[in-house]
Coordinates of C-alpha atoms in Angstrom, one line a residue:
X85 CA 66.3 82.6 111.3
X86 CA 64.7 85.7 113.0
X87 CA 60.9 86.0 113.1
X88 CA 59.2 89.2 112.5
X89 CA 55.7 89.9 113.7
X90 CA 53.7 92.4 111.6
X91 CA 50.2 93.8 111.9
X92 CA 48.1 91.9 109.4
X93 CA 45.8 94.6 108.5
X94 CA 48.5 97.2 108.1
X95 CA 50.4 94.9 105.8
X96 CA 47.4 94.3 103.6
X97 CA 47.0 98.1 103.3
X98 CA 50.7 98.5 102.4
X99 CA 50.4 95.7 99.7
X100 CA 47.2 97.2 98.3
X101 CA 45.0 94.0 98.7
X102 CA 44.0 91.3 101.1
X103 CA 45.4 87.8 101.0
X104 CA 44.2 84.6 102.2
X105 CA 46.6 82.7 104.5
X106 CA 47.3 80.2 101.7
X107 CA 47.8 83.0 99.1
X108 CA 50.3 85.0 101.3
X109 CA 52.0 81.8 102.3
X110 CA 52.7 81.1 98.6
X111 CA 53.8 84.7 98.1
X112 CA 56.3 84.5 101.0
X113 CA 57.6 81.2 99.7
X114 CA 58.1 82.7 96.2
X115 CA 60.2 85.5 97.6
X116 CA 62.2 83.2 99.9
X117 CA 60.4 83.9 103.1
X118 CA 58.3 81.6 105.3
X119 CA 54.9 82.4 106.9
X120 CA 55.4 80.9 110.4
X121 CA 52.0 81.8 111.9
X122 CA 48.8 83.7 111.4
X123 CA 47.2 84.6 114.7
X124 CA 43.9 85.5 113.4
X125 CA 42.2 82.4 114.7
X126 CA 43.6 82.8 118.1
X127 CA 42.5 86.5 118.3
X128 CA 38.9 85.7 117.1
X129 CA 38.8 82.9 119.8
X130 CA 39.9 85.3 122.5
X131 CA 37.4 87.9 121.4
X132 CA 34.5 85.2 121.5
X133 CA 35.6 84.4 125.1
X134 CA 35.6 88.1 126.1
X135 CA 39.3 88.1 126.6
X136 CA 41.5 91.1 125.7
X137 CA 43.3 90.4 122.5
X138 CA 45.7 92.3 120.1
X139 CA 45.1 92.8 116.4
X140 CA 45.9 89.8 114.2
X141 CA 49.5 89.4 113.3
X142 CA 51.6 87.6 110.7
X143 CA 54.8 86.0 112.0
X144 CA 57.2 85.8 109.1
X145 CA 60.6 84.1 109.2
X146 CA 63.3 86.2 107.5
X147 CA 66.6 84.9 106.2
X148 CA 69.5 85.8 108.6
X149 CA 71.3 87.9 106.1
X150 CA 68.4 90.0 104.9
X151 CA 68.6 92.8 107.5
X152 CA 66.3 95.0 105.3
X153 CA 63.4 92.6 106.0
X154 CA 63.4 92.9 109.8
X155 CA 60.6 95.4 109.9
X156 CA 57.1 95.8 108.2
X157 CA 58.5 98.7 106.2
X158 CA 61.2 96.6 104.6
X159 CA 59.0 93.6 104.1
X160 CA 56.1 95.5 102.4
X161 CA 58.6 97.6 100.3
X162 CA 60.3 94.4 99.0
X163 CA 57.0 92.6 98.3
X164 CA 55.6 95.5 96.5
X165 CA 58.6 95.8 94.2
X166 CA 58.6 92.0 93.8
X167 CA 54.8 92.2 92.8
X168 CA 55.8 95.1 90.4
X169 CA 53.4 97.4 92.1
X170 CA 56.1 100.0 92.7
X171 CA 59.7 100.6 91.6
X172 CA 62.7 100.4 94.0
X173 CA 63.2 103.7 95.8
X174 CA 66.2 105.8 95.3
X175 CA 67.7 106.6 98.6
X176 CA 69.3 110.2 98.6
X177 CA 71.5 112.3 100.9
X178 CA 70.1 115.7 101.2
X179 CA 72.3 118.4 102.4
X180 CA 71.4 121.6 104.3
X181 CA 71.0 124.8 102.0
X182 CA 74.6 125.9 102.9
X183 CA 75.9 122.6 101.7
X184 CA 78.5 120.5 103.5
X185 CA 79.5 123.4 105.7
X186 CA 76.0 123.3 107.3
X187 CA 76.2 119.6 108.2
X188 CA 76.0 118.5 111.9
X189 CA 79.4 117.4 113.1
X190 CA 80.5 114.8 115.5
X191 CA 84.2 114.8 116.8
X192 CA 85.7 111.6 118.0
X193 CA 88.1 111.6 120.8
X194 CA 91.2 109.4 120.6
X195 CA 90.5 107.8 123.9
X196 CA 87.5 106.0 122.2
X197 CA 90.1 103.7 120.6
X198 CA 90.5 102.0 124.1
X199 CA 86.9 100.8 124.2
X200 CA 84.7 101.4 121.0
X201 CA 86.6 103.2 118.3
X202 CA 84.1 103.4 115.4
X203 CA 81.2 105.8 114.9
X204 CA 78.6 106.8 112.3
X205 CA 75.4 108.7 112.4
X206 CA 72.6 110.1 110.3
X207 CA 69.7 112.5 110.6
X208 CA 66.0 112.0 109.5
X209 CA 64.2 115.3 109.1
X210 CA 60.5 116.0 109.5
X211 CA 59.6 112.5 110.5
X212 CA 55.9 111.8 111.1
X213 CA 55.6 109.0 113.6
X214 CA 52.4 107.0 114.3
X215 CA 52.1 104.6 117.2
X216 CA 52.6 101.7 114.8
X217 CA 55.7 103.2 113.0
X218 CA 57.2 104.3 116.4
X219 CA 56.9 100.7 117.7
X220 CA 58.3 99.4 114.5
X221 CA 61.2 101.8 114.7
X222 CA 62.1 100.5 118.2
X223 CA 61.6 96.9 117.3
X224 CA 63.9 97.2 114.3
X225 CA 66.7 98.4 116.6
X226 CA 66.1 95.5 119.0
X227 CA 66.1 92.9 116.0
X228 CA 69.3 94.3 114.8
X229 CA 71.0 94.3 118.2
X230 CA 70.2 90.7 118.6
X231 CA 71.2 89.7 115.0
X232 CA 74.1 91.5 113.2
X233 CA 75.1 93.5 116.3
X234 CA 75.8 90.4 118.3
X235 CA 73.9 91.5 121.3
X236 CA 75.4 94.9 121.1
X237 CA 79.0 93.6 121.4
X238 CA 79.9 94.6 117.8
X239 CA 77.3 97.4 117.2
X240 CA 75.1 99.5 119.3
X241 CA 72.3 101.9 118.0
X242 CA 71.0 105.1 119.7
X243 CA 68.2 107.3 118.5
X244 CA 67.5 110.8 119.9
X245 CA 65.2 113.7 119.4
X246 CA 67.4 116.1 117.7
X247 CA 65.4 119.2 118.7
X248 CA 66.2 118.6 122.5
X249 CA 69.9 118.7 121.7
X250 CA 72.4 121.5 120.7
X251 CA 75.1 120.4 117.9
X252 CA 77.9 119.9 117.4
X253 CA 78.3 116.6 119.2
X254 CA 81.4 114.8 120.9
X255 CA 82.1 111.1 121.1
X256 CA 84.4 110.6 124.0
X257 CA 85.7 108.0 126.4
X258 CA 85.9 108.9 130.1
X259 CA 86.4 107.1 133.5
X260 CA 83.1 105.9 134.7
X261 CA 83.2 108.1 137.9
X262 CA 83.4 111.3 135.5
X263 CA 80.2 110.4 133.6
X264 CA 76.8 111.5 135.1
X265 CA 73.4 111.7 133.5
X266 CA 69.8 110.6 133.9
X267 CA 69.3 107.4 131.9
X268 CA 66.2 106.6 129.7
X269 CA 63.2 106.0 131.9
X270 CA 64.6 107.7 135.0
X271 CA 64.7 111.2 136.3
X272 CA 67.5 110.8 138.8
X273 CA 71.0 111.3 137.6
X274 CA 73.6 108.5 138.3
X275 CA 77.3 108.2 137.6
X276 CA 78.3 105.4 135.2
X277 CA 79.7 103.4 138.1
X278 CA 76.3 103.6 140.0
X279 CA 74.4 102.6 136.8
X280 CA 76.4 99.4 136.7
X281 CA 74.7 98.5 140.0
X282 CA 71.3 100.0 139.1
X283 CA 70.8 98.1 136.0
X284 CA 72.1 94.6 137.4
X285 CA 68.3 94.1 138.4
X286 CA 67.0 95.0 135.0
X287 CA 67.0 91.8 132.8
X288 CA 66.8 93.6 129.5
X289 CA 70.0 95.7 130.2
X290 CA 71.9 93.5 132.7
X291 CA 73.1 91.2 129.8
X292 CA 74.9 94.1 128.2
X293 CA 76.8 95.5 131.2
X294 CA 79.8 93.1 130.8
X295 CA 80.6 94.6 127.4
X296 CA 82.1 97.7 129.1
X297 CA 82.0 97.2 132.8
X298 CA 85.7 96.2 133.3
X299 CA 87.1 98.9 131.0
X300 CA 88.9 101.8 132.6
X301 CA 86.9 104.2 130.3
X302 CA 83.3 104.2 129.1
X303 CA 82.1 105.6 125.8
X304 CA 79.8 108.6 126.0
X305 CA 78.3 111.0 123.5
X306 CA 77.8 114.8 124.4
X307 CA 76.3 117.8 122.8
X308 CA 77.8 121.2 122.9
X309 CA 76.1 122.0 126.2
X310 CA 77.6 118.7 127.8
X311 CA 74.1 117.2 127.7
X312 CA 74.6 113.3 127.4
X313 CA 72.9 111.7 124.4
X314 CA 74.0 108.1 125.1
X315 CA 76.4 105.8 126.9
X316 CA 76.8 103.0 124.3
X317 CA 76.1 100.2 124.2
X318 CA 74.1 100.3 127.4
X319 CA 71.5 103.1 127.3
X320 CA 70.4 106.5 126.0
X321 CA 69.7 109.7 128.0
X322 CA 66.2 110.3 129.1
X323 CA 66.7 114.0 127.9
X324 CA 66.9 113.2 124.2
X325 CA 64.3 110.3 124.2
X326 CA 62.2 109.6 121.1
X327 CA 58.5 110.3 121.4
X328 CA 55.5 110.3 119.0
X329 CA 55.9 114.1 118.8
X330 CA 59.6 113.8 117.6
X331 CA 60.1 115.5 114.3
X332 CA 63.8 115.3 113.7
X333 CA 65.7 112.0 114.6
X334 CA 69.5 111.9 115.3
X335 CA 70.8 108.3 114.9
X336 CA 74.2 107.4 116.4
X337 CA 75.9 104.1 115.8
X338 CA 79.1 102.9 117.6
X339 CA 81.0 99.8 116.8
X340 CA 84.1 97.7 116.9
X341 CA 83.6 96.4 113.4
X342 CA 83.5 98.8 110.4
X343 CA 81.6 96.6 108.0
X344 CA 78.8 96.0 110.5
X345 CA 78.8 99.6 111.5
X346 CA 78.1 100.7 107.8
X347 CA 75.5 98.0 107.4
X348 CA 73.6 99.0 110.5
X349 CA 73.5 102.7 110.0
X350 CA 72.4 102.3 106.4
X351 CA 69.6 99.8 107.3
X352 CA 68.1 102.0 110.2
X353 CA 68.3 105.2 108.2
X354 CA 66.9 103.8 104.9
X355 CA 64.1 101.8 106.4
X356 CA 62.5 104.8 108.2
X357 CA 63.3 107.4 105.7
X358 CA 59.9 106.7 104.1
X359 CA 58.4 108.7 107.0
X360 CA 60.3 111.9 106.2
X361 CA 58.4 114.8 104.7
X362 CA 60.3 114.0 101.5
X363 CA 60.5 110.2 101.6
X364 CA 63.7 108.3 101.3
X365 CA 65.9 111.3 102.0
X366 CA 68.5 111.3 104.8
X367 CA 70.7 114.2 106.0
X368 CA 74.3 113.1 106.4
X369 CA 76.5 114.1 109.3
X370 CA 80.2 114.9 109.3
X371 CA 82.3 112.8 111.5
X372 CA 85.7 114.2 112.4
X373 CA 88.1 111.3 113.1
X374 CA 90.9 111.4 115.8
X375 CA 93.5 111.9 113.1
X376 CA 91.9 115.1 111.8
X377 CA 90.3 113.4 108.6
X378 CA 86.5 113.7 108.1
X379 CA 84.0 111.2 107.0
X380 CA 80.4 111.8 105.8
X381 CA 78.0 109.2 107.1
X382 CA 75.9 107.4 106.1
X383 CA 77.3 106.3 102.7
X384 CA 74.4 105.4 100.5
X385 CA 76.3 105.1 97.2
X386 CA 75.8 101.3 97.1
X387 CA 78.1 99.0 94.9
X388 CA 78.3 98.2 91.2
X389 CA 78.8 94.7 90.1
X390 CA 78.7 92.8 86.8
X391 CA 76.4 89.9 86.1
X392 CA 76.3 87.7 83.0
X393 CA 73.1 86.3 81.4
X394 CA 75.1 83.3 80.4
X395 CA 76.1 82.6 84.0
X396 CA 72.5 83.0 85.2
X397 CA 71.3 80.5 82.4
X398 CA 74.1 77.9 83.1
X399 CA 73.0 77.9 86.9
X400 CA 69.2 77.8 86.4
X401 CA 68.9 75.8 83.2
X402 CA 67.1 78.7 81.5
X403 CA 67.7 80.4 78.1
X404 CA 67.0 84.0 79.2
X405 CA 68.2 87.0 77.3
X406 CA 70.2 89.8 79.0
X407 CA 67.0 92.1 79.0
X408 CA 64.9 89.3 80.6
X409 CA 67.4 88.7 83.2
X410 CA 67.6 92.5 83.9
X411 CA 63.8 92.6 84.2
X412 CA 63.9 89.8 86.8
X413 CA 66.6 91.7 88.8
X414 CA 64.6 94.8 89.0
X415 CA 61.9 92.8 90.8
X416 CA 64.4 92.2 93.5
X417 CA 65.1 96.0 94.1
X418 CA 68.3 95.9 91.9
X419 CA 69.0 98.6 89.3
X420 CA 70.4 97.2 86.2
X421 CA 71.7 98.4 82.7
X422 CA 72.9 96.1 79.9
X423 CA 76.5 96.8 79.0
X424 CA 76.8 98.7 75.6
X425 CA 80.1 96.8 74.9
X426 CA 78.9 93.3 75.7
X427 CA 75.3 92.2 75.4
X428 CA 75.9 89.3 77.8
X429 CA 77.0 91.7 80.6
X430 CA 74.6 93.3 83.0
X431 CA 75.7 96.2 85.1
X432 CA 74.0 95.8 88.3
X433 CA 73.8 98.5 91.1
X434 CA 73.4 97.1 94.5
X435 CA 71.5 99.5 96.9
X436 CA 72.7 100.1 100.4
X437 CA 69.8 98.0 101.7
X438 CA 71.3 94.8 100.2
X439 CA 74.5 94.0 102.0
X440 CA 73.8 90.3 101.5
X441 CA 74.8 90.4 97.8
X442 CA 78.5 89.7 97.8
X443 CA 79.2 87.7 94.6
X444 CA 77.7 87.1 91.2
X445 CA 76.1 83.9 92.5
X446 CA 74.0 86.1 94.8
X447 CA 72.7 88.1 91.8
X448 CA 72.0 84.7 90.0
X449 CA 70.0 83.6 93.0
X450 CA 67.9 86.8 93.0
X451 CA 67.2 86.3 89.3
X452 CA 66.1 82.6 90.1
X453 CA 63.8 83.9 92.9
X454 CA 62.2 86.5 90.6
X455 CA 61.6 83.8 88.0
X456 CA 60.3 81.3 90.5
X457 CA 62.2 78.2 91.8
X458 CA 59.1 76.1 91.0
X459 CA 59.2 77.3 87.5
X460 CA 62.8 76.3 86.8
X461 CA 63.1 73.3 84.3
X462 CA 63.6 69.8 85.7
X463 CA 66.7 68.4 83.9
X464 CA 68.9 65.3 84.4
X465 CA 72.6 66.1 85.1
X466 CA 74.9 66.2 82.2
X467 CA 77.1 63.6 83.7
X468 CA 76.2 60.4 85.5
X469 CA 78.2 59.4 88.5
X470 CA 78.1 56.9 91.3
X471 CA 78.7 58.3 94.7
X472 CA 81.2 56.7 97.1
X473 CA 82.5 57.6 100.5
X474 CA 85.8 59.5 100.9
X475 CA 88.7 57.2 101.8
X476 CA 88.9 58.8 105.2
X477 CA 85.3 58.2 105.9
X478 CA 85.5 54.7 104.8
X479 CA 88.6 54.2 107.0
X480 CA 86.7 55.8 110.0
X481 CA 83.8 53.3 109.5
X482 CA 86.3 50.4 109.7
X483 CA 87.5 51.5 113.1
X484 CA 84.1 52.5 114.3
X485 CA 82.6 49.0 113.3
X486 CA 85.5 47.1 115.0
X487 CA 85.4 49.1 118.2
X488 CA 81.5 48.7 118.5
X489 CA 81.8 44.9 117.9
X490 CA 84.3 44.8 120.8
X491 CA 81.7 46.1 123.1
X492 CA 82.6 49.7 123.2
X493 CA 80.0 52.6 123.0
X494 CA 80.5 55.4 120.5
X495 CA 79.8 59.0 121.7
X496 CA 79.5 62.3 119.9
X497 CA 80.7 65.2 122.1
X498 CA 80.6 68.7 120.8
X499 CA 83.6 69.8 118.7
X500 CA 83.9 73.2 120.6
X501 CA 85.3 73.1 124.2
X502 CA 86.8 75.5 126.7
X503 CA 90.5 76.6 126.5
X504 CA 91.2 74.9 129.8
X505 CA 89.7 71.7 128.8
X506 CA 91.7 71.5 125.7
X507 CA 95.0 72.5 127.3
X508 CA 95.3 73.2 131.1
X509 CA 93.1 70.4 132.3
X510 CA 95.2 67.9 130.2
X511 CA 98.4 69.3 131.7
X512 CA 99.4 70.8 128.3
X513 CA 100.4 74.3 127.5
X514 CA 99.1 76.3 124.7
X515 CA 101.8 77.6 122.3
X516 CA 99.5 79.8 120.5
X517 CA 100.0 78.2 117.2
X518 CA 97.8 75.0 117.7
X519 CA 94.3 75.7 118.4
X520 CA 91.7 77.8 116.4
X521 CA 90.1 80.2 118.9
X522 CA 86.5 81.5 118.6
X523 CA 86.6 85.4 118.4
X524 CA 83.2 85.9 120.1
X525 CA 82.4 82.7 122.1
X526 CA 78.9 82.5 123.4
X527 CA 80.2 81.1 126.7
X528 CA 83.4 79.8 128.4
X529 CA 82.4 76.3 127.2
X530 CA 82.9 77.2 123.6
X531 CA 86.3 79.0 123.4
X532 CA 88.3 76.8 121.0
X533 CA 87.9 74.1 118.3
X534 CA 89.2 71.0 119.9
X535 CA 92.7 69.7 118.9
X536 CA 92.1 66.5 120.7
X537 CA 89.2 64.1 121.3
X538 CA 90.1 63.3 124.9
X539 CA 88.3 66.1 126.7
X540 CA 85.0 65.2 125.1
X541 CA 85.4 61.6 126.1
X542 CA 86.3 62.6 129.7
X543 CA 83.4 65.0 130.0
X544 CA 81.1 62.1 128.8
X545 CA 82.5 59.9 131.5
X546 CA 82.0 62.6 134.1
X547 CA 78.4 63.0 133.1
X548 CA 77.9 59.2 133.3
X549 CA 79.5 58.5 136.7
X550 CA 76.4 56.7 137.8
X551 CA 76.8 54.2 135.0
X552 CA 77.9 50.7 136.0
X553 CA 81.7 50.3 135.6
X554 CA 83.6 49.7 133.4
X555 CA 82.8 52.7 131.2
X556 CA 84.3 52.1 127.8
X557 CA 83.7 54.7 125.1
X558 CA 85.2 55.8 121.8
X559 CA 84.9 58.6 119.2
X560 CA 86.0 58.8 115.5
X561 CA 85.7 62.4 114.4
X562 CA 87.4 65.6 113.4
X563 CA 89.8 67.8 115.3
X564 CA 91.1 71.1 114.0
X565 CA 94.7 72.6 113.9
X566 CA 96.0 76.0 112.9
X567 CA 97.8 75.8 109.5
X568 CA 99.1 79.0 108.0
X569 CA 100.0 77.1 104.8
X570 CA 96.3 76.6 104.0
X571 CA 94.0 79.1 102.4
X572 CA 91.6 79.0 105.4
X573 CA 94.5 79.1 108.0
X574 CA 93.3 75.8 109.5
X575 CA 93.1 72.1 108.7
X576 CA 90.9 69.2 109.9
X577 CA 92.2 65.8 110.9
X578 CA 90.3 62.7 111.5
X579 CA 91.2 61.0 114.8
X580 CA 90.2 57.9 116.6
X581 CA 90.2 57.9 120.5
X582 CA 89.0 55.7 123.3
X583 CA 88.8 56.0 127.1
X584 CA 88.4 53.1 129.6
X585 CA 87.2 53.8 133.1
X586 CA 87.2 51.1 135.7
X587 CA 88.4 50.3 139.3
X588 CA 91.8 49.3 137.7
X589 CA 93.7 51.4 135.1
X590 CA 93.4 49.1 132.1
X591 CA 96.5 50.1 130.1
X592 CA 96.4 46.7 128.4
X593 CA 92.8 47.3 127.3
X594 CA 93.4 50.3 125.4
X595 CA 96.7 48.8 124.1
X596 CA 94.5 45.9 122.9
X597 CA 92.1 48.4 121.1
X598 CA 95.0 49.9 119.2
X599 CA 96.3 46.4 118.1
X600 CA 92.7 45.5 116.9
X601 CA 92.4 48.6 114.9
X602 CA 95.8 48.2 113.2
X603 CA 95.1 44.4 112.6
X604 CA 91.9 45.5 110.6
X605 CA 93.8 48.0 108.7
X606 CA 96.4 45.3 107.9
X607 CA 99.3 47.3 109.4
X608 CA 101.9 44.9 110.9
X609 CA 103.3 45.3 114.4
X610 CA 107.1 45.9 114.3
X611 CA 109.9 46.7 116.7
X612 CA 111.2 50.2 117.0
X613 CA 114.6 48.9 116.6
X614 CA 113.7 47.1 113.4
X615 CA 115.0 49.5 110.7
X616 CA 114.7 46.9 107.9
X617 CA 111.0 46.6 108.2
X618 CA 109.2 48.4 105.2
X619 CA 106.0 49.3 107.0
X620 CA 104.3 48.8 110.4
X621 CA 103.5 50.4 113.7
X622 CA 105.1 50.4 117.2
X623 CA 104.9 52.1 120.5
X624 CA 107.7 53.9 122.4
X625 CA 107.6 55.2 125.9
X626 CA 107.0 59.0 126.4
X627 CA 106.8 61.5 129.1
X628 CA 103.5 63.3 128.2
X629 CA 102.3 65.2 131.4
X630 CA 98.7 64.1 130.6
X631 CA 99.6 60.5 131.5
X632 CA 101.0 58.9 134.6
X633 CA 104.9 58.9 134.6
X634 CA 106.2 55.6 133.1
X635 CA 102.7 54.6 131.9
X636 CA 102.5 56.2 128.5
X637 CA 103.7 55.6 125.1
X638 CA 103.6 57.3 121.7
X639 CA 102.4 55.5 118.6
X640 CA 104.7 55.5 115.5
X641 CA 103.8 54.5 112.0
X642 CA 106.2 53.7 109.2
X643 CA 104.5 54.2 105.8
X644 CA 105.3 51.8 103.0
X645 CA 107.9 53.2 100.6
X646 CA 106.7 54.8 97.4
X647 CA 108.1 53.7 94.1
X648 CA 111.4 55.4 93.6
X649 CA 114.4 55.4 91.3
X650 CA 117.7 53.7 91.9
X651 CA 119.4 56.6 93.7
X652 CA 116.4 57.0 96.0
X653 CA 116.4 53.3 96.7
X654 CA 120.1 53.4 97.6
X655 CA 119.5 56.3 99.9
X656 CA 116.8 54.4 101.8
X657 CA 119.1 51.4 102.2
X658 CA 121.9 53.6 103.6
X659 CA 119.4 55.3 106.0
X660 CA 118.1 51.9 107.2
X661 CA 121.7 50.6 107.8
X662 CA 122.5 53.7 109.9
X663 CA 119.1 53.3 111.7
X664 CA 117.8 56.6 110.4
X665 CA 114.0 56.5 109.9
X666 CA 111.2 59.0 109.2
X667 CA 108.5 57.2 111.2
X668 CA 105.4 59.4 111.9
X669 CA 104.2 59.9 115.5
X670 CA 100.5 59.5 115.0
X671 CA 99.2 59.5 118.6
X672 CA 99.6 58.2 122.2
X673 CA 98.1 55.9 124.8
X674 CA 98.5 55.5 128.6
X675 CA 97.1 55.9 132.0
X676 CA 95.7 59.3 132.6
X677 CA 97.4 61.4 135.4
X678 CA 95.5 61.8 138.5
X679 CA 95.4 65.6 138.3
X680 CA 93.7 65.3 134.9
X681 CA 91.0 63.0 136.4
X682 CA 90.6 65.3 139.3
X683 CA 89.9 68.3 137.0
X684 CA 87.3 66.4 135.1
X685 CA 85.8 65.2 138.4
X686 CA 86.4 61.5 137.7
X687 CA 87.0 59.3 140.8
X688 CA 88.3 56.2 139.0
X689 CA 91.4 55.5 137.0
X690 CA 91.3 55.8 133.4
X691 CA 93.3 54.8 130.3
X692 CA 93.2 56.7 127.0
X693 CA 94.1 56.1 123.4
X694 CA 94.1 58.6 120.6
X695 CA 95.7 58.5 117.1
X696 CA 95.1 60.1 113.7
X697 CA 93.9 58.2 110.8
X698 CA 95.2 60.5 108.0
X699 CA 98.6 58.6 107.4
X700 CA 96.5 55.5 106.5
X701 CA 94.2 57.1 103.9
X702 CA 96.3 56.7 100.8
X703 CA 97.4 53.2 101.6
X704 CA 93.7 52.1 102.3
X705 CA 92.6 53.9 99.1
X706 CA 94.9 51.8 97.0
X707 CA 93.6 48.6 98.7
X708 CA 90.0 49.5 98.3
X709 CA 90.6 50.5 94.6
X710 CA 92.1 47.1 93.9
X711 CA 89.3 45.4 95.6
X712 CA 86.7 47.3 93.5

C-alpha cells in the first residue's frame, strides 16, 4: 500500500478543524485508510535540540486501487465529503469561446505505434500555484509513476507551462540521433543518444532508460515551432518546465495501455483542477489519431451503474431503504438517484476519480464504509458447517508426513522462476503452450510460473552446497499450466517432488521414495505388461533429456475402473486381451544429466523424482469418506 505524507496543519485547515492523533486515526479507519505515523513528536524533539526540522506531517497508508487519494487534495476532498461538510464536486470540461474548433490539437504520427502508441492530454487554465500545491503536483505524478504506471513502463506523465509553447502539438517517434533538446534541469542541448549516457549516472532517471533505449525510434512531442516538450517516458524539456509562476498547465500522458492512460489523465487533471480560477474545470484537447479520427481528452463523463438496496442489505445484514443507501453512497462521492420504475434499484453515477469501482459489490462496500464497519450487526451464519480440508490437501499431507518421517527436509521455493530455469536448464524446449508467462516481470528471476518443482529444488541444493552430504529435500506444492479450456486460461496441479544429492547418484533412493508414497496411498505395484490388473502403478524407461541416458523412467498409473454397464465391461475386457490400456503418465524419476547439474552449479550427482497427485484425488476421497 502506498504511503502519502501530508502537511498536518494544511490538512486541518482543509478539514475545517484540528484532530488529536487518536481522533484522526479513527477517522482514517472509518474511511478505510490507516494513519501510519504522526511526526509531531519527532519535530518537537528536533526543535528542542536546536536541529532543523520540517513541519509536522501525517503519513497515511492508502489502498492501492484508490489513485484519487495519492495527494492531500484528494484525501481532504474525500474526507470532507465523507464528513458531509461539502458535496462531491462536478468536474466539467470547459471549451474555448469558439467551441470545439478552438481546442488545442495534438497530431499523432503513425511511427509512434512502434514504441508508445497511446496519447492523451488536458489543459488547466488560470492555475494559482503555491509552494505547497506545486510540491503536491509533482509528488502526485511520482506516486502515479510508481503505482499504476508501473515505473513509467505502462504510462508516463509530462506537465508543461503552456505559455512557453506554441500550439498545435505533434507526437512523433524519431531515431534518437535526430532528436536534440535541452532536458529538464540543464541548459545544454543533447541528442537522445547522448542523453542515454548522460542520465546513466543519475539514479532517479537511470532506471527508466531501458524502457526505450533499445528501440530504433524514441517518442518525442513538439510544438508548431519544433520546440520539444517531452521525450517520454524519460524527461521533459527545460524550455517548458513548470514553475510557481505558471498559469496555464498542459498535461501530456503517453502509454501502452488504454485503460491506465484514461485513469491517469483523469486523476492528474481532476485532482489539481481545484486550483483553477474556476475550480474543477478542465479544458479538453483534440487528439488526431494516425487513422485520421479524432478523440477529445480527457473523458470526464464517468460511468452509470445500477445498485440494489436488497443486495446491500443481504451483504451487510442491514435493513436499509433505497433512500438510506443512496444517502450513504453520496458520502463516498457517488451521485445517486432512485429508479422511478423500481424502488429497489439505485442509479449510481461513478465519477472519473473512482476507477476502483468495477462491480456492484464495490458499491456495496462503499455503502458499508459510510455506514461504518464497526456498526454492522453481529450475526451467526444462517447455516452451520464443519470445515474439512480439500481432498488434494489431505493427500498432500499424507505424502508430506511420510517423506518427513523418512528423514527428508521439506522446502518451499518461490512459485515463479526464470524461463531458462524452467526449460533450457532442464534440457527441455518451450512449445509456447505450456507455461504461463508474466507480462511485466520484475526481473529475469520471475519470468514464468513454474510447470515443474525440480528447478526450485535444485536452486535450494545450490544455495546449500556447504551443507553436509547427503542433501535430501522434497516439496509438495502447486505448478501451473496453460489451459485454453478453462475460463482463466490456466490450471493448477498439485505435484510432489524430491531431489537426492550425494557422492553417488542414488537412483534407488528416489525409487524407494516413490514406492513409499504409493504404499501409503494404497496403490499396488504392477508390471507394465500386466494388462489384467485393475489398478496400480509401474515405471517404464524413458529418454527424457533432463536425465542421464538409460537412467530415467516415467511413472504410470492405472486408475481403478468406474462402475459401468455390460457393454462397457465387455469393451474393457477386449482392450485388456489386446493389451490396450489408458494408463496415465503421472511423472518421472531418474539421475539428472550432468549438463543440468552444471547449469545449476551443483558439483555432485543428483537423482530426482516428480509426479502429480491429481489422479489419486477421487480415489482417496472415496476412501476417506468411507472412513468418516
